[in-house]
Amino acid sequence: LLMPLDSFLLDLLEDPVDHGALLYVPSMDVLFNPRLHIAYEVRDSIPVMLPDESRSVDEEEERSFNDDPDARLTGLR
């Protein structure tokens, strides 16, 4: 059972490398940085925000993240 991240936590999260907003895709348990084309996994409802643990994202996967209707940006708006 996937447990989505709390809205309060999402409002606080930013990328540890460039300090910008991330796209949270709950259906895929990832936080995506569209500027750097990298994703961070969410494991057991815990975002793994270590740069060494990030992975590259190709255009097709990026498109699927952007097309997900439940995706939302992190950070205070």
Backbone as JSON Lines, residues from 0, in Angstrom:
{"i":0,"aa":"L","n":[0.85,-1.19,0.0],"ca":[0.0,0.0,0.0],"c":[0.89,1.24,0.0]}
{"i":1,"aa":"L","n":[0.74,2.08,-1.01],"ca":[1.51,3.31,-1.08],"c":[0.91,4.34,-0.15]}
{"i":2,"aa":"M","n":[1.76,4.98,0.62],"ca":[1.33,6.04,1.52],"c":[1.89,7.35,0.98]}
{"i":3,"aa":"P","n":[1.02,8.23,0.46],"ca":[1.54,9.48,-0.1],"c":[2.2,10.35,0.97]}
{"i":4,"aa":"L","n":[3.13,11.16,0.53],"ca":[3.81,12.06,1.45],"c":[2.84,13.13,1.94]}
{"i":5,"aa":"D","n":[3.05,13.55,3.16],"ca":[2.23,14.56,3.81],"c":[2.4,15.92,3.11]}
{"i":6,"aa":"S","n":[1.3,16.65,2.96],"ca":[1.34,17.97,2.31],"c":[2.28,18.94,3.01]}
{"i":7,"aa":"F","n":[2.31,18.88,4.35],"ca":[3.21,19.76,5.1],"c":[4.66,19.49,4.71]}
{"i":8,"aa":"L","n":[5.04,18.21,4.65],"ca":[6.39,17.84,4.27],"c":[6.68,18.3,2.84]}
{"i":9,"aa":"L","n":[5.73,18.09,1.94],"ca":[5.93,18.49,0.54],"c":[6.16,20.0,0.42]}
{"i":10,"aa":"D","n":[5.51,20.77,1.27],"ca":[5.71,22.23,1.24],"c":[7.13,22.61,1.65]}
{"i":11,"aa":"L","n":[7.8,21.76,2.4],"ca":[9.16,22.05,2.87],"c":[10.26,21.52,1.96]}
{"i":12,"aa":"L","n":[9.95,20.52,1.16],"ca":[10.99,19.85,0.35],"c":[11.49,20.71,-0.8]}
{"i":13,"aa":"E","n":[12.8,20.66,-0.99],"ca":[13.43,21.25,-2.17],"c":[14.61,20.37,-2.54]}
{"i":14,"aa":"D","n":[15.07,20.52,-3.76],"ca":[16.19,19.71,-4.22],"c":[17.45,20.07,-3.43]}
{"i":15,"aa":"P","n":[18.21,19.07,-2.94],"ca":[19.41,19.37,-2.17],"c":[20.55,19.94,-3.02]}
{"i":16,"aa":"V","n":[20.48,19.79,-4.33],"ca":[21.56,20.26,-5.2],"c":[21.32,21.71,-5.64]}
{"i":17,"aa":"D","n":[20.16,21.99,-6.25],"ca":[19.93,23.34,-6.76],"c":[18.89,24.13,-5.96]}
{"i":18,"aa":"H","n":[18.35,23.51,-4.91],"ca":[17.43,24.16,-3.96],"c":[16.14,24.65,-4.61]}
{"i":19,"aa":"G","n":[15.76,24.04,-5.72],"ca":[14.51,24.38,-6.4],"c":[13.41,23.39,-6.07]}
{"i":20,"aa":"A","n":[12.22,23.69,-6.56],"ca":[11.06,22.82,-6.35],"c":[11.24,21.5,-7.09]}
{"i":21,"aa":"L","n":[10.56,20.49,-6.58],"ca":[10.55,19.16,-7.17],"c":[9.13,18.81,-7.56]}
{"i":22,"aa":"L","n":[9.0,17.86,-8.46],"ca":[7.68,17.35,-8.82],"c":[7.51,16.01,-8.11]}
{"i":23,"aa":"Y","n":[6.54,15.96,-7.2],"ca":[6.25,14.72,-6.48],"c":[5.23,13.92,-7.28]}
{"i":24,"aa":"V","n":[5.6,12.67,-7.62],"ca":[4.73,11.78,-8.38],"c":[4.41,10.59,-7.48]}
{"i":25,"aa":"P","n":[3.29,10.68,-6.74],"ca":[3.0,9.64,-5.75],"c":[2.79,8.25,-6.35]}
{"i":26,"aa":"S","n":[2.25,8.17,-7.54],"ca":[2.0,6.85,-8.13],"c":[3.3,6.1,-8.45]}
{"i":27,"aa":"M","n":[4.4,6.83,-8.59],"ca":[5.68,6.21,-8.9],"c":[6.68,6.35,-7.76]}
{"i":28,"aa":"D","n":[6.24,6.94,-6.65],"ca":[7.09,7.13,-5.47],"c":[8.42,7.8,-5.82]}
{"i":29,"aa":"V","n":[8.32,8.94,-6.52],"ca":[9.54,9.68,-6.85],"c":[9.32,11.18,-6.66]}
{"i":30,"aa":"L","n":[10.43,11.85,-6.44],"ca":[10.51,13.3,-6.47],"c":[11.43,13.62,-7.64]}
{"i":31,"aa":"F","n":[10.93,14.41,-8.59],"ca":[11.64,14.65,-9.85],"c":[12.09,16.09,-9.93]}
{"i":32,"aa":"N","n":[13.36,16.29,-10.3],"ca":[13.89,17.63,-10.55],"c":[13.94,17.82,-12.07]}
{"i":33,"aa":"P","n":[13.02,18.64,-12.63],"ca":[12.99,18.82,-14.08],"c":[14.16,19.63,-14.62]}
{"i":34,"aa":"R","n":[14.81,20.4,-13.76],"ca":[15.94,21.22,-14.22],"c":[17.2,20.36,-14.42]}
{"i":35,"aa":"L","n":[17.39,19.38,-13.54],"ca":[18.58,18.52,-13.6],"c":[18.28,17.15,-14.22]}
{"i":36,"aa":"H","n":[17.0,16.87,-14.49],"ca":[16.57,15.59,-15.07],"c":[17.0,14.4,-14.21]}
{"i":37,"aa":"I","n":[16.76,14.55,-12.88],"ca":[17.07,13.48,-11.95],"c":[15.85,13.21,-11.06]}
{"i":38,"aa":"A","n":[15.8,12.01,-10.52],"ca":[14.7,11.62,-9.62],"c":[15.28,11.04,-8.34]}
{"i":39,"aa":"Y","n":[14.56,11.3,-7.27],"ca":[14.88,10.74,-5.96],"c":[13.75,9.8,-5.59]}
{"i":40,"aa":"E","n":[14.09,8.64,-5.08],"ca":[13.08,7.66,-4.68],"c":[12.45,8.05,-3.35]}
{"i":41,"aa":"V","n":[11.2,7.63,-3.19],"ca":[10.53,7.69,-1.89],"c":[10.37,6.25,-1.45]}
{"i":42,"aa":"R","n":[11.05,5.89,-0.35],"ca":[11.01,4.51,0.15],"c":[10.3,4.47,1.49]}
{"i":43,"aa":"D","n":[9.25,3.67,1.57],"ca":[8.48,3.54,2.82],"c":[8.05,4.91,3.34]}
{"i":44,"aa":"S","n":[7.58,5.75,2.43],"ca":[7.11,7.1,2.75],"c":[8.21,8.03,3.23]}
{"i":45,"aa":"I","n":[9.46,7.7,2.93],"ca":[10.59,8.55,3.31],"c":[11.33,8.96,2.03]}
{"i":46,"aa":"P","n":[11.39,10.28,1.76],"ca":[12.13,10.73,0.57],"c":[13.64,10.54,0.78]}
{"i":47,"aa":"V","n":[14.28,9.89,-0.18],"ca":[15.73,9.67,-0.11],"c":[16.37,10.78,-0.94]}
{"i":48,"aa":"M","n":[16.73,11.86,-0.26],"ca":[17.16,13.08,-0.92],"c":[18.69,13.24,-0.97]}
{"i":49,"aa":"L","n":[19.38,12.13,-1.08],"ca":[20.84,12.17,-1.17],"c":[21.24,12.25,-2.65]}
{"i":50,"aa":"P","n":[22.06,13.24,-3.01],"ca":[22.47,13.36,-4.42],"c":[23.07,12.07,-4.99]}
{"i":51,"aa":"D","n":[23.83,11.35,-4.17],"ca":[24.43,10.1,-4.64],"c":[23.4,9.0,-4.89]}
{"i":52,"aa":"E","n":[22.2,9.15,-4.34],"ca":[21.13,8.16,-4.51],"c":[20.18,8.54,-5.64]}
{"i":53,"aa":"S","n":[20.36,9.71,-6.24],"ca":[19.47,10.12,-7.33],"c":[19.78,9.32,-8.59]}
{"i":54,"aa":"R","n":[18.84,9.37,-9.53],"ca":[19.07,8.66,-10.8],"c":[18.64,9.56,-11.95]}
{"i":55,"aa":"S","n":[19.23,9.32,-13.1],"ca":[18.89,10.08,-14.3],"c":[17.52,9.68,-14.81]}
{"i":56,"aa":"V","n":[16.84,10.63,-15.44],"ca":[15.51,10.41,-16.0],"c":[15.55,10.74,-17.48]}
{"i":57,"aa":"D","n":[15.06,9.83,-18.31],"ca":[15.02,10.09,-19.75],"c":[13.74,10.84,-20.12]}
{"i":58,"aa":"E","n":[13.64,11.26,-21.37],"ca":[12.51,12.08,-21.82],"c":[11.17,11.36,-21.68]}
{"i":59,"aa":"E","n":[11.15,10.07,-21.97],"ca":[9.89,9.32,-21.88],"c":[9.4,9.26,-20.43]}
{"i":60,"aa":"E","n":[10.32,8.97,-19.51],"ca":[9.92,8.91,-18.1],"c":[9.51,10.3,-17.61]}
{"i":61,"aa":"E","n":[10.23,11.32,-18.04],"ca":[9.88,12.7,-17.65],"c":[8.47,13.04,-18.13]}
{"i":62,"aa":"R","n":[8.13,12.62,-19.33],"ca":[6.79,12.86,-19.87],"c":[5.73,12.18,-19.01]}
{"i":63,"aa":"S","n":[6.03,10.95,-18.58],"ca":[5.06,10.23,-17.74],"c":[4.89,10.93,-16.39]}
{"i":64,"aa":"F","n":[5.96,11.49,-15.84],"ca":[5.85,12.25,-14.59],"c":[4.96,13.47,-14.8]}
{"i":65,"aa":"N","n":[5.23,14.21,-15.87],"ca":[4.48,15.45,-16.13],"c":[3.02,15.18,-16.47]}
{"i":66,"aa":"D","n":[2.72,14.02,-17.02],"ca":[1.35,13.68,-17.4],"c":[0.53,13.1,-16.25]}
{"i":67,"aa":"D","n":[1.18,12.78,-15.14],"ca":[0.47,12.18,-14.01],"c":[-0.45,13.22,-13.37]}
{"i":68,"aa":"P","n":[-1.76,12.94,-13.33],"ca":[-2.71,13.94,-12.79],"c":[-2.55,14.18,-11.28]}
{"i":69,"aa":"D","n":[-1.9,13.27,-10.57],"ca":[-1.72,13.44,-9.13],"c":[-0.39,14.08,-8.75]}
{"i":70,"aa":"A","n":[0.45,14.36,-9.74],"ca":[1.75,14.98,-9.46],"c":[1.55,16.41,-8.97]}
{"i":71,"aa":"R","n":[2.43,16.84,-8.07],"ca":[2.36,18.22,-7.58],"c":[3.75,18.72,-7.26]}
{"i":72,"aa":"L","n":[3.9,20.03,-7.33],"ca":[5.19,20.64,-7.03],"c":[5.38,20.73,-5.53]}
{"i":73,"aa":"T","n":[6.64,20.61,-5.11],"ca":[6.97,20.8,-3.71],"c":[7.31,22.25,-3.46]}
{"i":74,"aa":"G","n":[7.51,22.59,-2.21],"ca":[7.9,23.95,-1.84],"c":[6.68,24.82,-1.61]}
{"i":75,"aa":"L","n":[6.9,25.85,-0.81],"ca":[5.83,26.8,-0.55],"c":[5.6,27.66,-1.77]}
{"i":76,"aa":"R","n":[4.34,27.85,-2.11],"ca":[4.04,28.66,-3.28],"c":[3.43,29.98,-2.85]}
